[in-house]
Amino acid sequence: MSAAVENQRTVEIELVNGHGGADPRKWEDLFLPTPLKLENRLRAQKIEARLSKLMLCGSTLRRVAEVFEKEIEAGLRQQPSSLQMENTYVPELPDGTEEGSFLALDLGGTNFRVLFLELKAGQLLREKVKHYHINDALRLGPGEDLFNFLADCVQDFLVSQSMEKETFSLGFTFSFPMRQHSISSGELITWTKSFNCGGMDGVDVAALLQRCLSARSLDVTVRVLLNDTTGTLVAGAHIDRNVGIGVILGTGSNGCYMERASRVLHWERPHSAVHDVCIDIEWGAFGDNGCLDFLRTEFDDEVDAKSLLVASFTFEKYIGGKYLGDLLTFTLSALARDGLFPADPNFRKLQTSHVSLFEEESCAGEVSRTLSALREACNSDLLSTADALVAQYVAHVISNRAAQLVSVCISTLLKRMDRPYVAVAVDGSVFKHHPRIAKLMNKYIALLAPAHQFSLMIAEDGSGKGSALTAAIAARMATRGVARL
């Protein structure tokens, strides 16, 4: 048993059985945040009561898990669900035999990348990366213009590397919700983030990119179409073959996992030889159909009302880095209206980075940087050390809920997969930079799935390396004579 698994198992046993000095509270209460400690105990009690709807006990999380499982089943059966449960047609993960040179195109934000990877016996021998910027006109203009620009950048990259005459397979990371028809074809469902290109209804994005590349006489074939979450799973499996779940916990959030092929109804290609297949859950929209309304608070209502996409991406607004700063702001504003906090923070002056900062200082028993950030955000010098402790407590409460909800999803997937041990590959700024998230997730997953061994690992650059590795998997399958899915 690996050290990571043994350590996780020890934590799991201590938490469930109460050994090793673990918290003696009953199981349901082990999920609650630590109490607010102020000299003014009455103020602390009023603040805790005001924020009580943000504090989820074990029984509530079990209810979330039950709803998540039902939505998974409905999505897999192509019945109404807030989870897309998209078949990615990726039937295998890296096994150490990947060979060759591959390109990757990573599109998910205003900056994107073209990558070159050379692999031998599954090991990365050489890597080249070039970054490009997409301006407003391209992000909001005709889709054809955007894809022509992408092809121009691929050409520029190849010319810069003196490789424009060579033959390549390309993995295309397209980090937007899509309906896939095969491992190398899919249609955009909706633009997200800052993109809203016209003329893309019913367009196969991989075919459009292929047409633009071919128009430039480039011998580049789009072999794989995937999103960053699938890429994270593949990149993680390249490091640890026990990886079976991929998670993005950054500006947004999503998950994917290896599901039994027999449970999946959406197939557009023969798949009799396929045992498992990667399913892209698209859990950012979990609850868009109202199934999670029992979790919703007035603070979440304010976050939603101020968002660009109102009444959508319900789950992501509970856990995504794009929204945690706003949630901190609106929660403090509510306390200010009730006379429990001295000033109302200005909108967007507190970011998710402040949530991490407040948590970091709380862990260290410090308040100086918290107080400085609050005074700037509230445009007031009147805030005290006690006010900084209140802000740190609010940051802890919303961070704790985010960790709980992601843990519910991961623990549910561990139970579905029912493997002896599963490594979970995670990428994203919230997971990597928040001082408590990983520790809380380890605790809560162990509590929610005590019979299932797991570990959390950082998988860097799944959106880049993952797509190139998936192209290598497709090439490996082709050499074995496996029909393309």
Tab-separated table of C-alpha atoms in Angstrom:
chain	number	residue	atom	x	y	z
A	1	MET	CA	0.000	0.000	0.000
A	2	SER	CA	1.398	3.440	-0.912
A	3	ALA	CA	2.239	5.975	1.799
A	4	ALA	CA	-0.524	8.270	0.532
A	5	VAL	CA	-3.128	5.512	0.756
A	6	GLU	CA	-1.910	4.374	4.168
A	7	ASN	CA	-2.035	7.937	5.502
A	8	GLN	CA	-5.525	8.495	4.064
A	9	ARG	CA	-6.715	5.227	5.538
A	10	THR	CA	-5.334	6.168	8.957
A	11	VAL	CA	-7.102	9.532	8.846
A	12	GLU	CA	-10.288	7.775	7.731
A	13	ILE	CA	-10.217	5.291	10.617
A	14	GLU	CA	-9.470	8.003	13.172
A	15	LEU	CA	-12.303	10.191	11.931
A	16	VAL	CA	-14.883	7.441	11.817
A	17	ASN	CA	-13.937	5.515	14.950
A	18	GLY	CA	-12.756	8.380	17.110
A	19	HIS	CA	-9.210	7.073	17.579
A	20	GLY	CA	-6.036	9.093	17.715
A	21	GLY	CA	-7.568	12.082	19.441
A	22	ALA	CA	-10.077	12.693	16.676
A	23	ASP	CA	-13.006	15.060	17.198
A	24	PRO	CA	-15.413	13.318	19.631
A	25	ARG	CA	-18.536	14.998	18.199
A	26	LYS	CA	-21.140	12.833	16.492
A	27	TRP	CA	-20.618	12.069	12.802
A	28	GLU	CA	-23.124	14.626	11.492
A	29	ASP	CA	-21.343	17.463	13.301
A	30	LEU	CA	-17.827	16.607	12.120
A	31	PHE	CA	-18.485	18.633	8.975
A	32	LEU	CA	-19.253	21.897	10.756
A	33	PRO	CA	-16.750	24.786	10.746
A	34	THR	CA	-14.833	25.662	13.873
A	35	PRO	CA	-16.724	28.105	16.128
A	36	LEU	CA	-16.134	31.854	16.001
A	37	LYS	CA	-14.108	33.000	18.989
A	38	LEU	CA	-14.554	36.629	20.023
A	39	GLU	CA	-14.305	38.381	23.368
A	40	ASN	CA	-17.856	39.586	22.706
A	41	ARG	CA	-19.502	36.170	22.890
A	42	LEU	CA	-22.985	37.554	22.198
A	43	ARG	CA	-21.768	39.055	18.911
A	44	ALA	CA	-20.139	35.740	17.985
A	45	GLN	CA	-23.350	33.841	18.687
A	46	LYS	CA	-25.412	36.247	16.584
A	47	ILE	CA	-22.964	35.978	13.667
A	48	GLU	CA	-22.953	32.178	13.836
A	49	ALA	CA	-26.752	32.173	13.826
A	50	ARG	CA	-26.839	34.589	10.877
A	51	LEU	CA	-24.548	32.318	8.850
A	52	SER	CA	-26.090	29.024	9.947
A	53	LYS	CA	-27.580	28.259	6.517
A	54	LEU	CA	-24.061	28.197	5.069
A	55	MET	CA	-23.055	25.493	7.567
A	56	LEU	CA	-23.902	22.013	6.307
A	57	CYS	CA	-23.998	19.022	8.638
A	58	GLY	CA	-23.465	15.429	7.602
A	59	SER	CA	-27.148	14.642	7.096
A	60	THR	CA	-27.525	17.546	4.659
A	61	LEU	CA	-24.466	16.370	2.737
A	62	ARG	CA	-25.907	12.869	2.526
A	63	ARG	CA	-29.000	14.420	0.991
A	64	VAL	CA	-26.823	16.244	-1.558
A	65	ALA	CA	-25.106	12.935	-2.345
A	66	GLU	CA	-28.455	11.236	-2.920
A	67	VAL	CA	-29.543	13.991	-5.300
A	68	PHE	CA	-26.184	13.871	-7.112
A	69	GLU	CA	-26.489	10.108	-7.595
A	70	LYS	CA	-30.015	10.476	-8.985
A	71	GLU	CA	-28.894	13.196	-11.388
A	72	ILE	CA	-25.965	11.025	-12.523
A	73	GLU	CA	-28.275	8.104	-13.268
A	74	ALA	CA	-30.767	10.303	-15.114
A	75	GLY	CA	-28.015	11.902	-17.183
A	76	LEU	CA	-26.475	8.566	-18.145
A	77	ARG	CA	-29.918	7.339	-19.227
A	78	GLN	CA	-30.427	10.511	-21.295
A	79	GLN	CA	-33.301	11.560	-19.068
A	80	PRO	CA	-33.811	15.127	-17.773
A	81	SER	CA	-30.940	16.028	-15.453
A	82	SER	CA	-28.907	19.067	-14.459
A	83	LEU	CA	-25.792	16.969	-15.156
A	84	GLN	CA	-24.755	16.651	-18.785
A	85	MET	CA	-22.943	13.294	-18.238
A	86	GLU	CA	-21.267	13.595	-21.627
A	87	ASN	CA	-19.569	10.584	-23.189
A	88	THR	CA	-16.055	11.723	-24.120
A	89	TYR	CA	-15.331	8.492	-26.042
A	90	VAL	CA	-11.977	8.234	-24.243
A	91	PRO	CA	-11.847	4.501	-23.400
A	92	GLU	CA	-8.300	4.197	-22.119
A	93	LEU	CA	-5.802	6.123	-20.016
A	94	PRO	CA	-2.008	6.311	-20.344
A	95	ASP	CA	-0.278	2.962	-19.778
A	96	GLY	CA	3.353	3.872	-20.435
A	97	THR	CA	3.434	2.839	-24.109
A	98	GLU	CA	2.651	6.247	-25.649
A	99	GLU	CA	5.044	7.076	-28.481
A	100	GLY	CA	5.520	9.873	-30.993
A	101	SER	CA	5.304	13.626	-31.468
A	102	PHE	CA	1.994	15.418	-30.940
A	103	LEU	CA	0.497	18.884	-30.978
A	104	ALA	CA	-2.032	20.271	-28.521
A	105	LEU	CA	-4.219	23.339	-28.778
A	106	ASP	CA	-5.589	24.607	-25.450
A	107	LEU	CA	-8.536	27.015	-25.716
A	108	GLY	CA	-10.391	27.993	-22.572
A	109	GLY	CA	-9.763	31.658	-21.892
A	110	THR	CA	-8.506	34.907	-23.368
A	111	ASN	CA	-5.015	33.427	-23.468
A	112	PHE	CA	-4.475	30.089	-25.178
A	113	ARG	CA	-1.542	27.882	-26.056
A	114	VAL	CA	-0.105	25.700	-28.766
A	115	LEU	CA	2.054	22.863	-27.454
A	116	PHE	CA	4.403	20.252	-28.918
A	117	LEU	CA	5.114	17.054	-26.969
A	118	GLU	CA	7.484	14.232	-27.855
A	119	LEU	CA	6.895	10.940	-26.030
A	120	LYS	CA	8.879	7.724	-25.878
A	121	ALA	CA	7.765	4.696	-23.841
A	122	GLY	CA	5.275	6.944	-22.112
A	123	GLN	CA	7.920	9.433	-20.980
A	124	LEU	CA	7.986	13.080	-21.988
A	125	LEU	CA	11.232	13.743	-23.852
A	126	ARG	CA	10.615	17.224	-25.216
A	127	GLU	CA	8.036	19.974	-24.812
A	128	LYS	CA	7.577	23.331	-26.537
A	129	VAL	CA	4.849	25.863	-25.682
A	130	LYS	CA	3.796	29.206	-27.156
A	131	HIS	CA	1.123	31.519	-25.751
A	132	TYR	CA	-1.274	33.686	-27.754
A	133	HIS	CA	-3.887	36.289	-26.821
A	134	ILE	CA	-7.475	36.423	-28.095
A	135	ASN	CA	-8.839	39.966	-28.284
A	136	ASP	CA	-12.413	41.094	-27.666
A	137	ALA	CA	-13.282	41.236	-31.348
A	138	LEU	CA	-12.413	37.565	-31.780
A	139	ARG	CA	-14.095	36.433	-28.564
A	140	LEU	CA	-17.346	38.200	-29.442
A	141	GLY	CA	-17.291	38.065	-33.227
A	142	PRO	CA	-18.062	35.321	-35.761
A	143	GLY	CA	-16.895	31.854	-34.755
A	144	GLU	CA	-15.260	31.370	-38.148
A	145	ASP	CA	-12.934	34.294	-37.420
A	146	LEU	CA	-11.915	32.804	-34.075
A	147	PHE	CA	-11.084	29.413	-35.576
A	148	ASN	CA	-9.148	30.943	-38.450
A	149	PHE	CA	-7.111	32.810	-35.846
A	150	LEU	CA	-6.464	29.553	-33.971
A	151	ALA	CA	-5.220	27.943	-37.181
A	152	ASP	CA	-3.006	30.975	-37.841
A	153	CYS	CA	-1.456	30.499	-34.414
A	154	VAL	CA	-0.815	26.802	-35.009
A	155	GLN	CA	0.904	27.763	-38.265
A	156	ASP	CA	2.929	30.473	-36.510
A	157	PHE	CA	4.000	27.974	-33.845
A	158	LEU	CA	5.108	25.375	-36.394
A	159	VAL	CA	7.014	27.954	-38.413
A	160	SER	CA	8.727	29.213	-35.246
A	161	GLN	CA	9.880	25.636	-34.566
A	162	SER	CA	10.769	24.938	-38.242
A	163	MET	CA	8.211	22.119	-38.248
A	164	GLU	CA	5.648	23.463	-40.731
A	165	LYS	CA	6.343	20.651	-43.236
A	166	GLU	CA	5.994	17.819	-40.704
A	167	THR	CA	2.978	15.594	-40.057
A	168	PHE	CA	1.212	15.775	-36.687
A	169	SER	CA	-1.795	14.516	-34.788
A	170	LEU	CA	-3.388	17.219	-32.650
A	171	GLY	CA	-5.347	17.112	-29.417
A	172	PHE	CA	-7.808	20.014	-29.148
A	173	THR	CA	-8.748	21.099	-25.622
A	174	PHE	CA	-11.989	23.053	-25.977
A	175	SER	CA	-13.051	23.956	-22.447
A	176	PHE	CA	-16.678	24.785	-23.085
A	177	PRO	CA	-19.768	22.590	-22.673
A	178	MET	CA	-20.204	20.460	-25.793
A	179	ARG	CA	-22.074	17.463	-27.106
A	180	GLN	CA	-19.556	14.915	-28.329
A	181	HIS	CA	-20.240	12.523	-31.212
A	182	SER	CA	-16.876	10.766	-31.119
A	183	ILE	CA	-13.428	11.163	-29.588
A	184	SER	CA	-12.678	13.714	-32.318
A	185	SER	CA	-15.979	15.501	-32.932
A	186	GLY	CA	-18.437	17.550	-30.933
A	187	GLU	CA	-20.741	20.549	-30.994
A	188	LEU	CA	-20.665	23.565	-28.728
A	189	ILE	CA	-23.645	23.674	-26.352
A	190	THR	CA	-23.037	27.138	-24.956
A	191	TRP	CA	-20.230	29.635	-24.735
A	192	THR	CA	-19.095	30.470	-21.195
A	193	LYS	CA	-16.516	32.722	-19.555
A	194	SER	CA	-15.937	35.781	-21.789
A	195	PHE	CA	-16.729	34.131	-25.152
A	196	ASN	CA	-19.859	34.634	-27.230
A	197	CYS	CA	-18.993	33.948	-30.879
A	198	GLY	CA	-21.815	33.868	-33.388
A	199	GLY	CA	-22.618	31.360	-36.108
A	200	MET	CA	-21.668	28.275	-34.079
A	201	ASP	CA	-25.055	26.565	-33.749
A	202	GLY	CA	-24.734	22.926	-34.807
A	203	VAL	CA	-21.091	23.371	-35.828
A	204	ASP	CA	-18.609	20.564	-35.146
A	205	VAL	CA	-15.770	22.525	-33.537
A	206	ALA	CA	-13.120	19.902	-34.346
A	207	ALA	CA	-14.195	19.780	-38.005
A	208	LEU	CA	-14.132	23.575	-38.185
A	209	LEU	CA	-10.609	23.669	-36.775
A	210	GLN	CA	-9.579	20.922	-39.202
A	211	ARG	CA	-10.945	22.880	-42.154
A	212	CYS	CA	-9.034	25.994	-41.085
A	213	LEU	CA	-5.793	24.030	-40.641
A	214	SER	CA	-6.174	22.328	-44.019
A	215	ALA	CA	-6.771	25.698	-45.693
A	216	ARG	CA	-3.249	26.620	-44.618
A	217	SER	CA	-1.803	23.435	-46.158
A	218	LEU	CA	-0.748	22.143	-42.735
A	219	ASP	CA	-0.419	18.365	-42.409
A	220	VAL	CA	-2.098	18.414	-38.995
A	221	THR	CA	-5.028	16.130	-38.154
A	222	VAL	CA	-7.354	16.807	-35.232
A	223	ARG	CA	-7.446	13.368	-33.577
A	224	VAL	CA	-8.959	14.251	-30.216
A	225	LEU	CA	-11.458	16.769	-28.857
A	226	LEU	CA	-11.753	17.117	-25.085
A	227	ASN	CA	-12.127	19.630	-22.270
A	228	ASP	CA	-9.699	20.557	-19.504
A	229	THR	CA	-11.310	18.233	-16.963
A	230	THR	CA	-10.807	15.161	-19.144
A	231	GLY	CA	-7.306	16.403	-19.836
A	232	THR	CA	-6.642	16.590	-16.098
A	233	LEU	CA	-7.732	12.973	-15.679
A	234	VAL	CA	-5.454	11.843	-18.508
A	235	ALA	CA	-2.510	13.931	-17.315
A	236	GLY	CA	-2.948	12.564	-13.796
A	237	ALA	CA	-3.084	8.979	-15.052
A	238	HIS	CA	0.196	9.617	-16.860
A	239	ILE	CA	1.746	10.158	-13.408
A	240	ASP	CA	-0.230	7.548	-11.467
A	241	ARG	CA	-2.109	4.740	-13.225
A	242	ASN	CA	-4.513	4.508	-10.288
A	243	VAL	CA	-6.080	7.827	-11.281
A	244	GLY	CA	-9.737	7.353	-12.185
A	245	ILE	CA	-11.285	10.748	-11.397
A	246	GLY	CA	-10.374	14.198	-12.696
A	247	VAL	CA	-11.451	17.427	-10.995
A	248	ILE	CA	-11.089	21.100	-11.834
A	249	LEU	CA	-11.341	23.369	-8.801
A	250	GLY	CA	-10.304	26.799	-9.952
A	251	THR	CA	-12.149	29.750	-11.459
A	252	GLY	CA	-14.833	27.205	-12.354
A	253	SER	CA	-15.336	23.601	-11.360
A	254	ASN	CA	-16.087	20.294	-13.052
A	255	GLY	CA	-15.421	16.602	-12.700
A	256	CYS	CA	-15.039	13.502	-14.848
A	257	TYR	CA	-14.494	9.837	-14.094
A	258	MET	CA	-14.133	6.408	-15.676
A	259	GLU	CA	-17.596	4.849	-15.893
A	260	ARG	CA	-18.534	1.337	-16.933
A	261	ALA	CA	-19.394	1.462	-20.626
A	262	SER	CA	-22.454	-0.708	-20.037
A	263	ARG	CA	-24.032	2.060	-17.937
A	264	VAL	CA	-23.752	4.660	-20.696
A	265	LEU	CA	-26.576	4.985	-23.237
A	266	HIS	CA	-25.131	7.733	-25.422
A	267	TRP	CA	-23.010	5.966	-28.029
A	268	GLU	CA	-22.710	6.908	-31.674
A	269	ARG	CA	-19.978	4.408	-32.543
A	270	PRO	CA	-19.581	0.639	-32.062
A	271	HIS	CA	-18.241	0.014	-28.574
A	272	SER	CA	-18.594	-3.689	-27.837
A	273	ALA	CA	-14.923	-3.980	-26.807
A	274	VAL	CA	-14.996	-0.966	-24.494
A	275	HIS	CA	-15.010	-1.721	-20.759
A	276	ASP	CA	-14.760	1.791	-19.281
A	277	VAL	CA	-15.193	5.237	-20.764
A	278	CYS	CA	-14.511	8.727	-19.442
A	279	ILE	CA	-17.683	10.658	-18.605
A	280	ASP	CA	-17.586	14.453	-18.443
A	281	ILE	CA	-20.106	15.319	-15.737
A	282	GLU	CA	-20.270	19.120	-16.185
A	283	TRP	CA	-21.204	19.471	-12.524
A	284	GLY	CA	-20.964	23.261	-12.603
A	285	ALA	CA	-24.636	23.202	-13.662
A	286	PHE	CA	-25.643	20.741	-10.918
A	287	GLY	CA	-28.842	22.152	-9.413
A	288	ASP	CA	-29.867	24.335	-12.366
A	289	ASN	CA	-33.147	22.375	-12.418
A	290	GLY	CA	-33.913	23.266	-8.811
A	291	CYS	CA	-32.823	19.971	-7.239
A	292	LEU	CA	-30.414	21.785	-4.878
A	293	ASP	CA	-32.689	24.642	-3.858
A	294	PHE	CA	-32.632	23.340	-0.274
A	295	LEU	CA	-28.985	24.513	-0.088
A	296	ARG	CA	-29.559	27.996	-1.439
A	297	THR	CA	-29.132	31.010	0.842
A	298	GLU	CA	-29.853	34.701	0.448
A	299	PHE	CA	-26.107	35.212	-0.052
A	300	ASP	CA	-26.137	32.797	-3.002
A	301	ASP	CA	-29.107	34.679	-4.446
A	302	GLU	CA	-27.042	37.879	-4.463
A	303	VAL	CA	-24.064	36.159	-6.093
A	304	ASP	CA	-26.352	34.761	-8.777
A	305	ALA	CA	-28.087	38.087	-9.413
A	306	LYS	CA	-24.733	39.836	-9.974
A	307	SER	CA	-23.314	37.097	-12.231
A	308	LEU	CA	-23.113	37.232	-16.017
A	309	LEU	CA	-25.162	34.040	-16.403
A	310	VAL	CA	-28.076	34.360	-13.991
A	311	ALA	CA	-29.960	31.195	-12.965
A	312	SER	CA	-27.272	28.892	-14.345
A	313	PHE	CA	-24.074	27.194	-13.099
A	314	THR	CA	-25.718	26.833	-9.690
A	315	PHE	CA	-23.153	24.443	-8.202
A	316	GLU	CA	-20.176	26.320	-9.603
A	317	LYS	CA	-21.372	29.458	-7.803
A	318	TYR	CA	-21.034	27.604	-4.490
A	319	ILE	CA	-17.465	26.443	-5.081
A	320	GLY	CA	-15.803	28.224	-8.018
A	321	GLY	CA	-13.059	30.790	-7.575
A	322	LYS	CA	-14.931	33.158	-9.845
A	323	TYR	CA	-17.623	33.514	-7.187
A	324	LEU	CA	-16.117	32.962	-3.715
A	325	GLY	CA	-14.930	36.574	-3.472
A	326	ASP	CA	-18.441	37.849	-4.229
A	327	LEU	CA	-19.884	35.428	-1.687
A	328	LEU	CA	-17.483	36.813	0.932
A	329	THR	CA	-18.544	40.367	0.029
A	330	PHE	CA	-22.293	39.746	0.167
A	331	THR	CA	-22.056	37.809	3.412
A	332	LEU	CA	-20.113	40.596	5.116
A	333	SER	CA	-22.599	43.110	3.684
A	334	ALA	CA	-25.472	41.178	5.263
A	335	LEU	CA	-23.686	41.230	8.606
A	336	ALA	CA	-23.152	44.975	8.187
A	337	ARG	CA	-26.878	45.512	7.553
A	338	ASP	CA	-27.608	43.653	10.779
A	339	GLY	CA	-25.144	45.731	12.772
A	340	LEU	CA	-22.759	42.803	13.221
A	341	PHE	CA	-19.976	44.206	11.012
A	342	PRO	CA	-18.951	47.883	10.954
A	343	ALA	CA	-18.741	48.542	7.205
A	344	ASP	CA	-20.105	47.345	3.864
A	345	PRO	CA	-17.353	46.143	1.468
A	346	ASN	CA	-17.432	47.681	-1.988
A	347	PHE	CA	-18.499	45.243	-4.699
A	348	ARG	CA	-15.645	43.296	-6.318
A	349	LYS	CA	-13.066	44.780	-3.960
A	350	LEU	CA	-12.759	41.394	-2.270
A	351	GLN	CA	-11.631	38.566	-4.537
A	352	THR	CA	-11.207	34.840	-4.062
A	353	SER	CA	-7.536	35.534	-3.369
A	354	HIS	CA	-8.723	37.379	-0.244
A	355	VAL	CA	-10.645	34.285	0.857
A	356	SER	CA	-7.358	32.363	0.696
A	357	LEU	CA	-5.478	35.206	2.403
A	358	PHE	CA	-7.965	35.397	5.268
A	359	GLU	CA	-7.813	31.632	5.717
A	360	GLU	CA	-4.015	31.655	5.611
A	361	GLU	CA	-3.812	34.293	8.321
A	362	SER	CA	-6.452	32.509	10.369
A	363	CYS	CA	-4.355	29.328	10.293
A	364	ALA	CA	-1.340	31.337	11.460
A	365	GLY	CA	-3.245	33.247	14.168
A	366	GLU	CA	-2.568	36.579	12.460
A	367	VAL	CA	-4.796	39.466	11.284
A	368	SER	CA	-2.577	42.244	9.907
A	369	ARG	CA	-3.022	41.581	6.179
A	370	THR	CA	-6.687	40.715	6.671
A	371	LEU	CA	-7.251	44.039	8.408
A	372	SER	CA	-5.395	45.943	5.696
A	373	ALA	CA	-7.441	44.318	2.927
A	374	LEU	CA	-10.707	44.961	4.767
A	375	ARG	CA	-9.915	48.625	5.354
A	376	GLU	CA	-9.194	49.073	1.661
A	377	ALA	CA	-12.291	47.112	0.548
A	378	CYS	CA	-14.576	48.981	2.955
A	379	ASN	CA	-12.816	52.334	2.515
A	380	SER	CA	-12.694	52.673	6.290
A	381	ASP	CA	-9.982	52.816	8.933
A	382	LEU	CA	-12.415	52.015	11.721
A	383	LEU	CA	-12.194	48.240	11.496
A	384	SER	CA	-10.716	46.419	14.468
A	385	THR	CA	-8.913	43.150	15.150
A	386	ALA	CA	-12.246	41.622	16.153
A	387	ASP	CA	-13.690	42.652	12.754
A	388	ALA	CA	-10.778	40.949	11.013
A	389	LEU	CA	-11.536	37.767	12.976
A	390	VAL	CA	-15.156	37.980	11.816
A	391	ALA	CA	-14.063	38.299	8.177
A	392	GLN	CA	-11.710	35.338	8.614
A	393	TYR	CA	-14.578	33.333	10.053
A	394	VAL	CA	-16.833	34.168	7.077
A	395	ALA	CA	-14.030	33.106	4.709
A	396	HIS	CA	-13.713	29.848	6.646
A	397	VAL	CA	-17.448	29.134	6.542
A	398	ILE	CA	-17.740	29.590	2.768
A	399	SER	CA	-14.483	27.689	2.174
A	400	ASN	CA	-15.703	24.857	4.356
A	401	ARG	CA	-18.960	24.608	2.400
A	402	ALA	CA	-17.058	24.591	-0.907
A	403	ALA	CA	-14.832	21.749	0.342
A	404	GLN	CA	-17.869	19.835	1.584
A	405	LEU	CA	-19.744	20.034	-1.718
A	406	VAL	CA	-16.780	19.007	-3.879
A	407	SER	CA	-16.163	16.155	-1.430
A	408	VAL	CA	-19.749	14.967	-1.824
A	409	CYS	CA	-19.217	14.625	-5.573
A	410	ILE	CA	-15.880	12.828	-5.278
A	411	SER	CA	-17.115	10.443	-2.565
A	412	THR	CA	-20.166	9.572	-4.678
A	413	LEU	CA	-17.924	8.757	-7.650
A	414	LEU	CA	-15.663	6.606	-5.460
A	415	LYS	CA	-18.687	4.562	-4.443
A	416	ARG	CA	-19.883	4.231	-8.050
A	417	MET	CA	-16.483	3.072	-9.281
A	418	ASP	CA	-16.036	0.715	-6.306
A	419	ARG	CA	-12.333	0.104	-6.906
A	420	PRO	CA	-9.858	-0.926	-4.198
A	421	TYR	CA	-8.109	2.430	-4.514
A	422	VAL	CA	-8.618	5.495	-6.709
A	423	ALA	CA	-6.301	8.465	-7.088
A	424	VAL	CA	-8.081	11.739	-7.848
A	425	ALA	CA	-6.255	14.146	-10.156
A	426	VAL	CA	-7.067	17.767	-9.318
A	427	ASP	CA	-6.100	20.999	-11.032
A	428	GLY	CA	-7.146	24.593	-10.486
A	429	SER	CA	-6.096	27.662	-8.544
A	430	VAL	CA	-8.487	27.177	-5.619
A	431	PHE	CA	-7.184	23.676	-4.912
A	432	LYS	CA	-3.553	24.677	-5.346
A	433	HIS	CA	-3.540	28.002	-3.496
A	434	HIS	CA	-6.207	27.823	-0.803
A	435	PRO	CA	-4.441	26.865	2.441
A	436	ARG	CA	-7.200	24.587	3.790
A	437	ILE	CA	-9.168	23.154	0.859
A	438	ALA	CA	-7.090	20.017	0.255
A	439	LYS	CA	-6.987	19.096	3.947
A	440	LEU	CA	-10.735	19.626	4.325
A	441	MET	CA	-11.461	17.566	1.224
A	442	ASN	CA	-9.347	14.683	2.502
A	443	LYS	CA	-11.264	14.777	5.777
A	444	TYR	CA	-14.743	15.009	4.263
A	445	ILE	CA	-14.259	12.434	1.521
A	446	ALA	CA	-13.034	9.957	4.136
A	447	LEU	CA	-16.112	10.667	6.254
A	448	LEU	CA	-18.506	10.335	3.321
A	449	ALA	CA	-16.931	7.236	1.736
A	450	PRO	CA	-15.213	5.459	4.651
A	451	ALA	CA	-14.927	2.102	2.868
A	452	HIS	CA	-13.114	3.531	-0.174
A	453	GLN	CA	-9.417	4.291	-0.280
A	454	PHE	CA	-8.342	7.359	-2.235
A	455	SER	CA	-5.739	10.074	-2.513
A	456	LEU	CA	-5.819	13.592	-3.951
A	457	MET	CA	-2.986	14.637	-6.244
A	458	ILE	CA	-2.225	17.793	-8.181
A	459	ALA	CA	-2.172	17.193	-11.935
A	460	GLU	CA	-0.546	20.150	-13.636
A	461	ASP	CA	-1.532	21.309	-17.111
A	462	GLY	CA	-4.150	18.759	-18.001
A	463	SER	CA	-5.547	21.153	-20.569
A	464	GLY	CA	-2.266	21.087	-22.469
A	465	LYS	CA	-0.391	17.867	-21.805
A	466	GLY	CA	-3.638	15.960	-21.299
A	467	SER	CA	-4.888	16.634	-24.816
A	468	ALA	CA	-1.552	15.669	-26.386
A	469	LEU	CA	-1.475	12.494	-24.280
A	470	THR	CA	-5.016	11.664	-25.387
A	471	ALA	CA	-3.922	12.063	-29.007
A	472	ALA	CA	-1.131	9.606	-28.199
A	473	ILE	CA	-3.684	7.182	-26.740
A	474	ALA	CA	-5.749	7.434	-29.925
A	475	ALA	CA	-2.628	6.716	-31.971
A	476	ARG	CA	-1.776	3.719	-29.778
A	477	MET	CA	-5.261	2.308	-30.228
A	478	ALA	CA	-4.993	2.772	-33.999
A	479	THR	CA	-1.750	0.762	-34.111
A	480	ARG	CA	-3.605	-2.071	-32.348
A	481	GLY	CA	-6.313	-1.920	-34.978
A	482	VAL	CA	-8.920	-0.645	-32.515
A	483	ALA	CA	-11.702	1.169	-34.344
A	484	ARG	CA	-11.898	4.876	-33.553
A	485	LEU	CA	-14.703	5.695	-31.178
